[in-house]
């Protein structure tokens, strides 16, 4: 089979959605894709390639550039994103071709390392076929809270599930804040982290996430129809303040019947330690994988939270 390979651009980004819909039977809004891959604020955008067969898009590999810090040093990294091929064109060499072309493009764009979240299956592929390392695993922390019986019924009716979500959003946004947010990892100056700059959050504004403040603690929140209340990151000035903030969040969720909320980060971080202490349940999540292109950072110490995921 002969394939036409094209670099990702504004004009063909809709084809990423067509491939996704063909594989996962779910549409991705074009506007969301455009904003997700528009990282021109970093001077680098549309890092990816598409493969076409007889004029139809059949495979894609893409990375999302993002600034990363290690102390006062800055490098442009990229999150390894969608690597997908429609079933008829699997095992035709497209995976290897597109990923290596995208790695080469990333180097040309000044990206120094690639990182991403891996499942048990994709982790093996990332390590064995793409040369990634996986030294850390994200841990999930679930905090139980009362949920209204009516909301439990609504969850079983997808066409009216949005009523529950809107009620939750309305309650939580009573505590919304526009204070600058840096998150829980900024004090870990010996570890590479994703830079939480104003430009970064302006870029992330395509998401429906928002910020609230409880007990002088800042929470980065997103609502999900299945996962409920997701916390992308938490910012507090001390461990005791962090405890008070999490307990206040749990009290608020119980009082209004909002149900459980979930936070995910690398275990052993300051916020991870307090989350483990207070959580009602913990669970293993993704592997944090990385591959250096020319980085001078100690990537084995890379730290992230749930909010760093592209879909948050």
PDB file of C-alpha atoms in Angstrom:
ATOM      1  CA  UNK A   1       0.000   0.000   0.000  1.00  0.00           C
ATOM      2  CA  UNK A   2       1.154   3.524  -0.807  1.00  0.00           C
ATOM      3  CA  UNK A   3       0.525   6.272   1.738  1.00  0.00           C
ATOM      4  CA  UNK A   4       0.577  10.058   1.486  1.00  0.00           C
ATOM      5  CA  UNK A   5       2.260  11.559   4.578  1.00  0.00           C
ATOM      6  CA  UNK A   6       1.374  15.119   5.569  1.00  0.00           C
ATOM      7  CA  UNK A   7       2.467  17.262   8.485  1.00  0.00           C
ATOM      8  CA  UNK A   8      -0.324  18.280  10.845  1.00  0.00           C
ATOM      9  CA  UNK A   9      -1.592  21.822  10.203  1.00  0.00           C
ATOM     10  CA  UNK A  10      -4.625  24.012  10.737  1.00  0.00           C
ATOM     11  CA  UNK A  11      -6.146  22.887   7.446  1.00  0.00           C
ATOM     12  CA  UNK A  12      -6.003  19.123   8.058  1.00  0.00           C
ATOM     13  CA  UNK A  13      -6.491  18.896  11.827  1.00  0.00           C
ATOM     14  CA  UNK A  14     -10.110  17.877  11.331  1.00  0.00           C
ATOM     15  CA  UNK A  15      -8.790  14.604   9.911  1.00  0.00           C
ATOM     16  CA  UNK A  16      -7.454  13.734  13.385  1.00  0.00           C
ATOM     17  CA  UNK A  17     -11.047  13.764  14.569  1.00  0.00           C
ATOM     18  CA  UNK A  18     -12.127  11.566  11.656  1.00  0.00           C
ATOM     19  CA  UNK A  19      -9.520   8.935  12.544  1.00  0.00           C
ATOM     20  CA  UNK A  20     -10.540   9.090  16.204  1.00  0.00           C
ATOM     21  CA  UNK A  21     -14.223   8.665  15.342  1.00  0.00           C
ATOM     22  CA  UNK A  22     -13.452   5.733  13.041  1.00  0.00           C
ATOM     23  CA  UNK A  23     -11.549   3.937  15.825  1.00  0.00           C
ATOM     24  CA  UNK A  24     -13.397   4.951  18.996  1.00  0.00           C
ATOM     25  CA  UNK A  25     -16.861   5.725  17.564  1.00  0.00           C
ATOM     26  CA  UNK A  26     -16.877   9.084  19.307  1.00  0.00           C
ATOM     27  CA  UNK A  27     -16.686  12.547  17.739  1.00  0.00           C
ATOM     28  CA  UNK A  28     -14.106  15.121  18.792  1.00  0.00           C
ATOM     29  CA  UNK A  29     -15.198  18.749  18.348  1.00  0.00           C
ATOM     30  CA  UNK A  30     -13.098  20.452  15.669  1.00  0.00           C
ATOM     31  CA  UNK A  31     -12.741  23.629  17.734  1.00  0.00           C
ATOM     32  CA  UNK A  32     -11.341  21.634  20.661  1.00  0.00           C
ATOM     33  CA  UNK A  33      -8.749  19.949  18.429  1.00  0.00           C
ATOM     34  CA  UNK A  34      -7.725  23.280  16.913  1.00  0.00           C
ATOM     35  CA  UNK A  35      -7.169  24.843  20.331  1.00  0.00           C
ATOM     36  CA  UNK A  36      -5.425  21.767  21.719  1.00  0.00           C
ATOM     37  CA  UNK A  37      -2.745  21.726  19.017  1.00  0.00           C
ATOM     38  CA  UNK A  38      -2.427  25.521  18.721  1.00  0.00           C
ATOM     39  CA  UNK A  39       0.608  26.029  20.964  1.00  0.00           C
ATOM     40  CA  UNK A  40       2.030  29.028  19.120  1.00  0.00           C
ATOM     41  CA  UNK A  41       2.466  30.821  22.471  1.00  0.00           C
ATOM     42  CA  UNK A  42       5.596  28.647  22.782  1.00  0.00           C
ATOM     43  CA  UNK A  43       6.744  29.306  19.229  1.00  0.00           C
ATOM     44  CA  UNK A  44       6.050  25.671  18.341  1.00  0.00           C
ATOM     45  CA  UNK A  45       2.745  24.279  17.092  1.00  0.00           C
ATOM     46  CA  UNK A  46       1.186  21.404  15.144  1.00  0.00           C
ATOM     47  CA  UNK A  47       3.798  18.793  16.012  1.00  0.00           C
ATOM     48  CA  UNK A  48       2.537  15.700  14.246  1.00  0.00           C
ATOM     49  CA  UNK A  49       1.952  13.762  11.031  1.00  0.00           C
ATOM     50  CA  UNK A  50      -1.020  12.195   9.274  1.00  0.00           C
ATOM     51  CA  UNK A  51      -1.042   9.295   6.807  1.00  0.00           C
ATOM     52  CA  UNK A  52      -3.610   9.125   3.997  1.00  0.00           C
ATOM     53  CA  UNK A  53      -4.664   6.202   1.834  1.00  0.00           C
ATOM     54  CA  UNK A  54      -6.617   6.992  -1.329  1.00  0.00           C
ATOM     55  CA  UNK A  55      -7.318  10.455   0.048  1.00  0.00           C
ATOM     56  CA  UNK A  56      -8.690   9.262   3.402  1.00  0.00           C
ATOM     57  CA  UNK A  57      -6.906   9.808   6.736  1.00  0.00           C
ATOM     58  CA  UNK A  58      -5.907   6.463   8.286  1.00  0.00           C
ATOM     59  CA  UNK A  59      -3.159   7.122  10.855  1.00  0.00           C
ATOM     60  CA  UNK A  60      -1.890   9.911  13.101  1.00  0.00           C
ATOM     61  CA  UNK A  61       0.879  10.694  15.579  1.00  0.00           C
ATOM     62  CA  UNK A  62       0.991  13.973  17.464  1.00  0.00           C
ATOM     63  CA  UNK A  63       2.815  15.670  20.355  1.00  0.00           C
ATOM     64  CA  UNK A  64       1.748  18.754  22.350  1.00  0.00           C
ATOM     65  CA  UNK A  65       4.612  21.172  23.198  1.00  0.00           C
ATOM     66  CA  UNK A  66       4.692  22.540  26.753  1.00  0.00           C
ATOM     67  CA  UNK A  67       7.258  24.469  28.800  1.00  0.00           C
ATOM     68  CA  UNK A  68       8.992  22.546  31.594  1.00  0.00           C
ATOM     69  CA  UNK A  69      11.033  23.775  34.544  1.00  0.00           C
ATOM     70  CA  UNK A  70      13.884  22.378  36.569  1.00  0.00           C
ATOM     71  CA  UNK A  71      14.622  24.988  39.195  1.00  0.00           C
ATOM     72  CA  UNK A  72      15.188  28.200  37.240  1.00  0.00           C
ATOM     73  CA  UNK A  73      15.992  26.352  33.989  1.00  0.00           C
ATOM     74  CA  UNK A  74      13.422  26.053  31.203  1.00  0.00           C
ATOM     75  CA  UNK A  75      13.122  23.538  28.366  1.00  0.00           C
ATOM     76  CA  UNK A  76      10.346  22.935  25.864  1.00  0.00           C
ATOM     77  CA  UNK A  77       9.044  19.404  26.257  1.00  0.00           C
ATOM     78  CA  UNK A  78       6.060  17.750  24.609  1.00  0.00           C
ATOM     79  CA  UNK A  79       3.340  15.424  25.796  1.00  0.00           C
ATOM     80  CA  UNK A  80       3.062  12.286  23.686  1.00  0.00           C
ATOM     81  CA  UNK A  81      -0.490  12.346  22.504  1.00  0.00           C
ATOM     82  CA  UNK A  82      -2.584  10.461  20.038  1.00  0.00           C
ATOM     83  CA  UNK A  83      -0.860   7.611  18.200  1.00  0.00           C
ATOM     84  CA  UNK A  84      -3.621   5.810  16.346  1.00  0.00           C
ATOM     85  CA  UNK A  85      -4.273   3.846  13.151  1.00  0.00           C
ATOM     86  CA  UNK A  86      -7.546   2.532  11.763  1.00  0.00           C
ATOM     87  CA  UNK A  87      -7.673  -1.266  11.953  1.00  0.00           C
ATOM     88  CA  UNK A  88      -7.435  -1.973   8.219  1.00  0.00           C
ATOM     89  CA  UNK A  89      -4.077  -0.202   8.065  1.00  0.00           C
ATOM     90  CA  UNK A  90      -2.450  -1.609  11.189  1.00  0.00           C
ATOM     91  CA  UNK A  91       0.799  -3.563  10.823  1.00  0.00           C
ATOM     92  CA  UNK A  92       1.681  -1.655   7.658  1.00  0.00           C
ATOM     93  CA  UNK A  93       4.628   0.214   9.193  1.00  0.00           C
ATOM     94  CA  UNK A  94       2.676   3.416   9.824  1.00  0.00           C
ATOM     95  CA  UNK A  95       3.250   3.378  13.586  1.00  0.00           C
ATOM     96  CA  UNK A  96       7.019   3.342  13.199  1.00  0.00           C
ATOM     97  CA  UNK A  97       7.038   5.757  10.253  1.00  0.00           C
ATOM     98  CA  UNK A  98       4.859   8.456  11.840  1.00  0.00           C
ATOM     99  CA  UNK A  99       6.356   8.276  15.331  1.00  0.00           C
ATOM    100  CA  UNK A 100       9.916   8.593  14.074  1.00  0.00           C
ATOM    101  CA  UNK A 101       8.982  11.457  11.735  1.00  0.00           C
ATOM    102  CA  UNK A 102       7.280  13.198  14.663  1.00  0.00           C
ATOM    103  CA  UNK A 103      10.345  12.676  16.874  1.00  0.00           C
ATOM    104  CA  UNK A 104      12.497  14.261  14.149  1.00  0.00           C
ATOM    105  CA  UNK A 105      10.051  17.158  13.821  1.00  0.00           C
ATOM    106  CA  UNK A 106      10.087  17.677  17.596  1.00  0.00           C
ATOM    107  CA  UNK A 107      13.893  17.954  17.526  1.00  0.00           C
ATOM    108  CA  UNK A 108      13.683  20.532  14.713  1.00  0.00           C
ATOM    109  CA  UNK A 109      11.192  22.514  16.794  1.00  0.00           C
ATOM    110  CA  UNK A 110      13.611  22.654  19.751  1.00  0.00           C
ATOM    111  CA  UNK A 111      11.713  20.162  21.929  1.00  0.00           C
ATOM    112  CA  UNK A 112      14.143  18.482  24.333  1.00  0.00           C
ATOM    113  CA  UNK A 113      12.099  15.585  25.705  1.00  0.00           C
ATOM    114  CA  UNK A 114       8.809  13.750  25.220  1.00  0.00           C
ATOM    115  CA  UNK A 115       6.676  12.556  28.123  1.00  0.00           C
ATOM    116  CA  UNK A 116       3.309  10.902  28.477  1.00  0.00           C
ATOM    117  CA  UNK A 117       0.959   8.722  30.489  1.00  0.00           C
ATOM    118  CA  UNK A 118       1.032   5.004  29.720  1.00  0.00           C
ATOM    119  CA  UNK A 119      -1.391   2.183  30.465  1.00  0.00           C
ATOM    120  CA  UNK A 120      -0.112  -1.346  31.079  1.00  0.00           C
ATOM    121  CA  UNK A 121      -0.363  -2.036  27.334  1.00  0.00           C
ATOM    122  CA  UNK A 122       0.910   1.280  25.943  1.00  0.00           C
ATOM    123  CA  UNK A 123       3.746   1.410  28.500  1.00  0.00           C
ATOM    124  CA  UNK A 124       5.223  -1.759  27.010  1.00  0.00           C
ATOM    125  CA  UNK A 125       4.976  -0.294  23.499  1.00  0.00           C
ATOM    126  CA  UNK A 126       6.550   3.002  24.583  1.00  0.00           C
ATOM    127  CA  UNK A 127       9.475   1.208  26.203  1.00  0.00           C
ATOM    128  CA  UNK A 128      10.106  -1.583  23.711  1.00  0.00           C
ATOM    129  CA  UNK A 129       9.367   0.211  20.421  1.00  0.00           C
ATOM    130  CA  UNK A 130       9.957   3.910  21.088  1.00  0.00           C
ATOM    131  CA  UNK A 131      12.781   3.917  23.628  1.00  0.00           C
ATOM    132  CA  UNK A 132      10.900   5.520  26.521  1.00  0.00           C
ATOM    133  CA  UNK A 133      11.749   5.089  30.199  1.00  0.00           C
ATOM    134  CA  UNK A 134       9.089   4.673  32.896  1.00  0.00           C
ATOM    135  CA  UNK A 135      10.393   5.261  36.427  1.00  0.00           C
ATOM    136  CA  UNK A 136       7.280   6.611  38.166  1.00  0.00           C
ATOM    137  CA  UNK A 137       3.602   5.698  38.377  1.00  0.00           C
ATOM    138  CA  UNK A 138       0.748   8.078  39.076  1.00  0.00           C
ATOM    139  CA  UNK A 139      -1.369   7.226  42.118  1.00  0.00           C
ATOM    140  CA  UNK A 140      -5.077   7.932  42.434  1.00  0.00           C
ATOM    141  CA  UNK A 141      -6.739   9.128  45.651  1.00  0.00           C
ATOM    142  CA  UNK A 142     -10.502   8.866  46.060  1.00  0.00           C
ATOM    143  CA  UNK A 143     -12.378  10.771  48.745  1.00  0.00           C
ATOM    144  CA  UNK A 144     -15.877   9.473  49.451  1.00  0.00           C
ATOM    145  CA  UNK A 145     -18.801  11.839  49.974  1.00  0.00           C
ATOM    146  CA  UNK A 146     -22.571  11.542  50.100  1.00  0.00           C
ATOM    147  CA  UNK A 147     -24.420  11.632  46.771  1.00  0.00           C
ATOM    148  CA  UNK A 148     -28.092  12.549  46.434  1.00  0.00           C
ATOM    149  CA  UNK A 149     -30.331   9.588  45.596  1.00  0.00           C
ATOM    150  CA  UNK A 150     -31.831  11.576  42.718  1.00  0.00           C
ATOM    151  CA  UNK A 151     -28.388  12.138  41.216  1.00  0.00           C
ATOM    152  CA  UNK A 152     -27.693   8.396  41.402  1.00  0.00           C
ATOM    153  CA  UNK A 153     -30.756   7.833  39.242  1.00  0.00           C
ATOM    154  CA  UNK A 154     -29.787  10.564  36.803  1.00  0.00           C
ATOM    155  CA  UNK A 155     -26.372   8.958  36.239  1.00  0.00           C
ATOM    156  CA  UNK A 156     -28.232   6.015  34.692  1.00  0.00           C
ATOM    157  CA  UNK A 157     -29.933   8.351  32.219  1.00  0.00           C
ATOM    158  CA  UNK A 158     -27.172   9.878  30.031  1.00  0.00           C
ATOM    159  CA  UNK A 159     -29.523  12.271  28.258  1.00  0.00           C
ATOM    160  CA  UNK A 160     -30.245  14.117  31.531  1.00  0.00           C
ATOM    161  CA  UNK A 161     -26.893  13.507  33.261  1.00  0.00           C
ATOM    162  CA  UNK A 162     -25.900  17.069  32.447  1.00  0.00           C
ATOM    163  CA  UNK A 163     -28.456  18.284  35.010  1.00  0.00           C
ATOM    164  CA  UNK A 164     -26.401  16.750  37.817  1.00  0.00           C
ATOM    165  CA  UNK A 165     -23.151  18.097  36.402  1.00  0.00           C
ATOM    166  CA  UNK A 166     -24.553  21.602  36.065  1.00  0.00           C
ATOM    167  CA  UNK A 167     -25.799  21.557  39.663  1.00  0.00           C
ATOM    168  CA  UNK A 168     -22.351  20.463  40.884  1.00  0.00           C
ATOM    169  CA  UNK A 169     -20.662  23.152  38.805  1.00  0.00           C
ATOM    170  CA  UNK A 170     -23.015  25.824  40.103  1.00  0.00           C
ATOM    171  CA  UNK A 171     -22.319  24.880  43.740  1.00  0.00           C
ATOM    172  CA  UNK A 172     -18.541  24.653  43.364  1.00  0.00           C
ATOM    173  CA  UNK A 173     -18.269  27.877  41.374  1.00  0.00           C
ATOM    174  CA  UNK A 174     -19.684  29.765  44.349  1.00  0.00           C
ATOM    175  CA  UNK A 175     -16.118  29.355  45.627  1.00  0.00           C
ATOM    176  CA  UNK A 176     -14.402  30.236  42.333  1.00  0.00           C
ATOM    177  CA  UNK A 177     -11.229  32.291  42.364  1.00  0.00           C
ATOM    178  CA  UNK A 178      -9.067  34.088  39.829  1.00  0.00           C
ATOM    179  CA  UNK A 179      -5.956  33.985  41.998  1.00  0.00           C
ATOM    180  CA  UNK A 180      -2.782  32.936  40.145  1.00  0.00           C
ATOM    181  CA  UNK A 181      -2.344  29.165  40.399  1.00  0.00           C
ATOM    182  CA  UNK A 182       1.006  27.367  40.441  1.00  0.00           C
ATOM    183  CA  UNK A 183       0.033  24.075  42.007  1.00  0.00           C
ATOM    184  CA  UNK A 184       1.595  21.597  44.386  1.00  0.00           C
ATOM    185  CA  UNK A 185       4.937  20.921  42.698  1.00  0.00           C
ATOM    186  CA  UNK A 186       6.483  24.398  42.438  1.00  0.00           C
ATOM    187  CA  UNK A 187       8.510  23.957  45.625  1.00  0.00           C
ATOM    188  CA  UNK A 188      10.132  20.768  44.314  1.00  0.00           C
ATOM    189  CA  UNK A 189      12.994  22.642  42.653  1.00  0.00           C
ATOM    190  CA  UNK A 190      15.151  19.510  42.383  1.00  0.00           C
ATOM    191  CA  UNK A 191      12.557  17.854  40.106  1.00  0.00           C
ATOM    192  CA  UNK A 192      11.532  18.717  36.529  1.00  0.00           C
ATOM    193  CA  UNK A 193       7.884  19.786  36.377  1.00  0.00           C
ATOM    194  CA  UNK A 194       5.436  21.243  33.846  1.00  0.00           C
ATOM    195  CA  UNK A 195       5.598  25.047  33.966  1.00  0.00           C
ATOM    196  CA  UNK A 196       2.382  26.607  35.292  1.00  0.00           C
ATOM    197  CA  UNK A 197       2.644  30.013  33.619  1.00  0.00           C
ATOM    198  CA  UNK A 198      -0.165  32.479  32.785  1.00  0.00           C
ATOM    199  CA  UNK A 199       0.376  31.640  29.093  1.00  0.00           C
ATOM    200  CA  UNK A 200      -0.046  27.951  29.889  1.00  0.00           C
ATOM    201  CA  UNK A 201      -3.389  28.508  31.608  1.00  0.00           C
ATOM    202  CA  UNK A 202      -4.576  30.789  28.808  1.00  0.00           C
ATOM    203  CA  UNK A 203      -3.764  27.932  26.432  1.00  0.00           C
ATOM    204  CA  UNK A 204      -5.599  25.449  28.687  1.00  0.00           C
ATOM    205  CA  UNK A 205      -8.694  27.653  28.645  1.00  0.00           C
ATOM    206  CA  UNK A 206     -10.121  25.417  25.878  1.00  0.00           C
ATOM    207  CA  UNK A 207     -10.867  23.034  28.757  1.00  0.00           C
ATOM    208  CA  UNK A 208     -13.935  23.359  31.000  1.00  0.00           C
ATOM    209  CA  UNK A 209     -11.754  23.236  34.130  1.00  0.00           C
ATOM    210  CA  UNK A 210     -11.956  25.999  36.752  1.00  0.00           C
ATOM    211  CA  UNK A 211     -10.434  27.005  40.105  1.00  0.00           C
ATOM    212  CA  UNK A 212     -11.994  27.263  43.556  1.00  0.00           C
ATOM    213  CA  UNK A 213     -10.693  28.308  46.977  1.00  0.00           C
ATOM    214  CA  UNK A 214     -11.543  26.631  50.295  1.00  0.00           C
ATOM    215  CA  UNK A 215      -9.729  27.419  53.564  1.00  0.00           C
ATOM    216  CA  UNK A 216      -7.170  29.460  51.548  1.00  0.00           C
ATOM    217  CA  UNK A 217      -6.361  26.325  49.522  1.00  0.00           C
ATOM    218  CA  UNK A 218      -6.701  26.452  45.719  1.00  0.00           C
ATOM    219  CA  UNK A 219      -8.182  23.530  43.794  1.00  0.00           C
ATOM    220  CA  UNK A 220      -8.030  22.964  40.025  1.00  0.00           C
ATOM    221  CA  UNK A 221     -11.353  21.305  39.170  1.00  0.00           C
ATOM    222  CA  UNK A 222     -12.926  19.538  36.216  1.00  0.00           C
ATOM    223  CA  UNK A 223     -16.240  17.700  36.094  1.00  0.00           C
ATOM    224  CA  UNK A 224     -16.630  14.427  34.224  1.00  0.00           C
ATOM    225  CA  UNK A 225     -19.877  12.555  33.447  1.00  0.00           C
ATOM    226  CA  UNK A 226     -18.439   9.255  34.715  1.00  0.00           C
ATOM    227  CA  UNK A 227     -15.618  10.184  37.103  1.00  0.00           C
ATOM    228  CA  UNK A 228     -17.520  13.029  38.773  1.00  0.00           C
ATOM    229  CA  UNK A 229     -15.384  15.699  40.453  1.00  0.00           C
ATOM    230  CA  UNK A 230     -11.756  15.499  39.313  1.00  0.00           C
ATOM    231  CA  UNK A 231      -9.007  17.544  40.972  1.00  0.00           C
ATOM    232  CA  UNK A 232      -6.131  18.381  38.656  1.00  0.00           C
ATOM    233  CA  UNK A 233      -3.917  19.881  41.343  1.00  0.00           C
ATOM    234  CA  UNK A 234      -4.000  21.570  44.753  1.00  0.00           C
ATOM    235  CA  UNK A 235      -2.033  24.561  46.050  1.00  0.00           C
ATOM    236  CA  UNK A 236      -1.478  25.257  49.754  1.00  0.00           C
ATOM    237  CA  UNK A 237       1.219  27.030  51.752  1.00  0.00           C
ATOM    238  CA  UNK A 238       1.629  24.298  54.377  1.00  0.00           C
ATOM    239  CA  UNK A 239       0.751  20.677  55.097  1.00  0.00           C
ATOM    240  CA  UNK A 240      -1.706  21.705  57.803  1.00  0.00           C
ATOM    241  CA  UNK A 241      -3.448  24.144  55.476  1.00  0.00           C
ATOM    242  CA  UNK A 242      -3.624  21.414  52.826  1.00  0.00           C
ATOM    243  CA  UNK A 243      -5.287  19.054  55.314  1.00  0.00           C
ATOM    244  CA  UNK A 244      -7.849  21.712  56.240  1.00  0.00           C
ATOM    245  CA  UNK A 245      -8.556  22.406  52.582  1.00  0.00           C
ATOM    246  CA  UNK A 246      -9.136  18.768  51.630  1.00  0.00           C
ATOM    247  CA  UNK A 247     -11.339  18.186  54.677  1.00  0.00           C
ATOM    248  CA  UNK A 248     -13.319  21.346  53.855  1.00  0.00           C
ATOM    249  CA  UNK A 249     -13.803  20.052  50.299  1.00  0.00           C
ATOM    250  CA  UNK A 250     -15.073  16.742  51.657  1.00  0.00           C
ATOM    251  CA  UNK A 251     -17.454  18.520  54.045  1.00  0.00           C
ATOM    252  CA  UNK A 252     -18.777  20.662  51.177  1.00  0.00           C
ATOM    253  CA  UNK A 253     -19.299  17.589  48.974  1.00  0.00           C
ATOM    254  CA  UNK A 254     -21.102  15.771  51.784  1.00  0.00           C
ATOM    255  CA  UNK A 255     -23.305  18.738  52.655  1.00  0.00           C
ATOM    256  CA  UNK A 256     -24.522  19.186  49.071  1.00  0.00           C
ATOM    257  CA  UNK A 257     -24.552  15.502  48.113  1.00  0.00           C
ATOM    258  CA  UNK A 258     -21.976  15.984  45.345  1.00  0.00           C
ATOM    259  CA  UNK A 259     -20.469  12.515  45.617  1.00  0.00           C
ATOM    260  CA  UNK A 260     -16.829  11.405  45.652  1.00  0.00           C
ATOM    261  CA  UNK A 261     -13.922  13.416  44.287  1.00  0.00           C
ATOM    262  CA  UNK A 262     -10.614  12.139  42.908  1.00  0.00           C
ATOM    263  CA  UNK A 263      -7.073  13.505  42.796  1.00  0.00           C
ATOM    264  CA  UNK A 264      -4.054  11.959  41.046  1.00  0.00           C
ATOM    265  CA  UNK A 265      -0.348  12.699  41.317  1.00  0.00           C
ATOM    266  CA  UNK A 266       3.047  11.051  41.789  1.00  0.00           C
ATOM    267  CA  UNK A 267       3.186   9.405  45.253  1.00  0.00           C
ATOM    268  CA  UNK A 268       5.759  10.747  47.684  1.00  0.00           C
ATOM    269  CA  UNK A 269       5.297  14.386  46.692  1.00  0.00           C
ATOM    270  CA  UNK A 270       4.186  16.706  49.537  1.00  0.00           C
ATOM    271  CA  UNK A 271       0.593  16.784  48.283  1.00  0.00           C
ATOM    272  CA  UNK A 272       0.690  13.060  47.537  1.00  0.00           C
ATOM    273  CA  UNK A 273       1.653  12.287  51.130  1.00  0.00           C
ATOM    274  CA  UNK A 274      -1.275  14.266  52.572  1.00  0.00           C
ATOM    275  CA  UNK A 275      -3.679  12.854  49.978  1.00  0.00           C
ATOM    276  CA  UNK A 276      -2.613   9.318  50.916  1.00  0.00           C
ATOM    277  CA  UNK A 277      -3.166  10.137  54.588  1.00  0.00           C
ATOM    278  CA  UNK A 278      -6.703  11.499  54.083  1.00  0.00           C
ATOM    279  CA  UNK A 279      -8.020   9.485  51.118  1.00  0.00           C
ATOM    280  CA  UNK A 280     -10.685   6.833  51.648  1.00  0.00           C
ATOM    281  CA  UNK A 281      -9.270   4.763  48.785  1.00  0.00           C
ATOM    282  CA  UNK A 282      -6.123   4.706  46.676  1.00  0.00           C
ATOM    283  CA  UNK A 283      -5.612   3.054  43.305  1.00  0.00           C
ATOM    284  CA  UNK A 284      -2.775   2.647  40.783  1.00  0.00           C
ATOM    285  CA  UNK A 285      -3.048   4.805  37.698  1.00  0.00           C
ATOM    286  CA  UNK A 286      -0.835   5.517  34.660  1.00  0.00           C
ATOM    287  CA  UNK A 287       2.878   5.036  34.234  1.00  0.00           C
ATOM    288  CA  UNK A 288       4.759   8.295  33.687  1.00  0.00           C
ATOM    289  CA  UNK A 289       6.970   7.694  30.657  1.00  0.00           C
ATOM    290  CA  UNK A 290       9.616   9.903  29.064  1.00  0.00           C
ATOM    291  CA  UNK A 291      12.225   9.970  26.326  1.00  0.00           C
ATOM    292  CA  UNK A 292      15.053  12.483  26.108  1.00  0.00           C
ATOM    293  CA  UNK A 293      15.862  14.086  22.777  1.00  0.00           C
ATOM    294  CA  UNK A 294      18.514  16.499  24.069  1.00  0.00           C
ATOM    295  CA  UNK A 295      17.368  17.326  27.602  1.00  0.00           C
ATOM    296  CA  UNK A 296      19.725  18.341  30.383  1.00  0.00           C
ATOM    297  CA  UNK A 297      17.051  17.692  33.025  1.00  0.00           C
ATOM    298  CA  UNK A 298      17.158  14.661  35.384  1.00  0.00           C
ATOM    299  CA  UNK A 299      14.045  13.155  33.799  1.00  0.00           C
ATOM    300  CA  UNK A 300      13.987  10.212  36.176  1.00  0.00           C
ATOM    301  CA  UNK A 301      12.764  12.791  38.745  1.00  0.00           C
ATOM    302  CA  UNK A 302       9.990  14.212  36.532  1.00  0.00           C
ATOM    303  CA  UNK A 303       6.801  14.978  38.506  1.00  0.00           C
ATOM    304  CA  UNK A 304       3.253  15.607  37.247  1.00  0.00           C
ATOM    305  CA  UNK A 305      -0.339  15.794  38.464  1.00  0.00           C
ATOM    306  CA  UNK A 306      -3.661  14.928  36.811  1.00  0.00           C
ATOM    307  CA  UNK A 307      -4.020  18.490  35.565  1.00  0.00           C
ATOM    308  CA  UNK A 308      -1.025  17.997  33.267  1.00  0.00           C
ATOM    309  CA  UNK A 309      -2.988  15.466  31.208  1.00  0.00           C
ATOM    310  CA  UNK A 310      -3.968  17.014  27.876  1.00  0.00           C
ATOM    311  CA  UNK A 311      -7.666  16.279  28.376  1.00  0.00           C
ATOM    312  CA  UNK A 312      -7.868  17.977  31.761  1.00  0.00           C
TER     313      UNK A 312
END
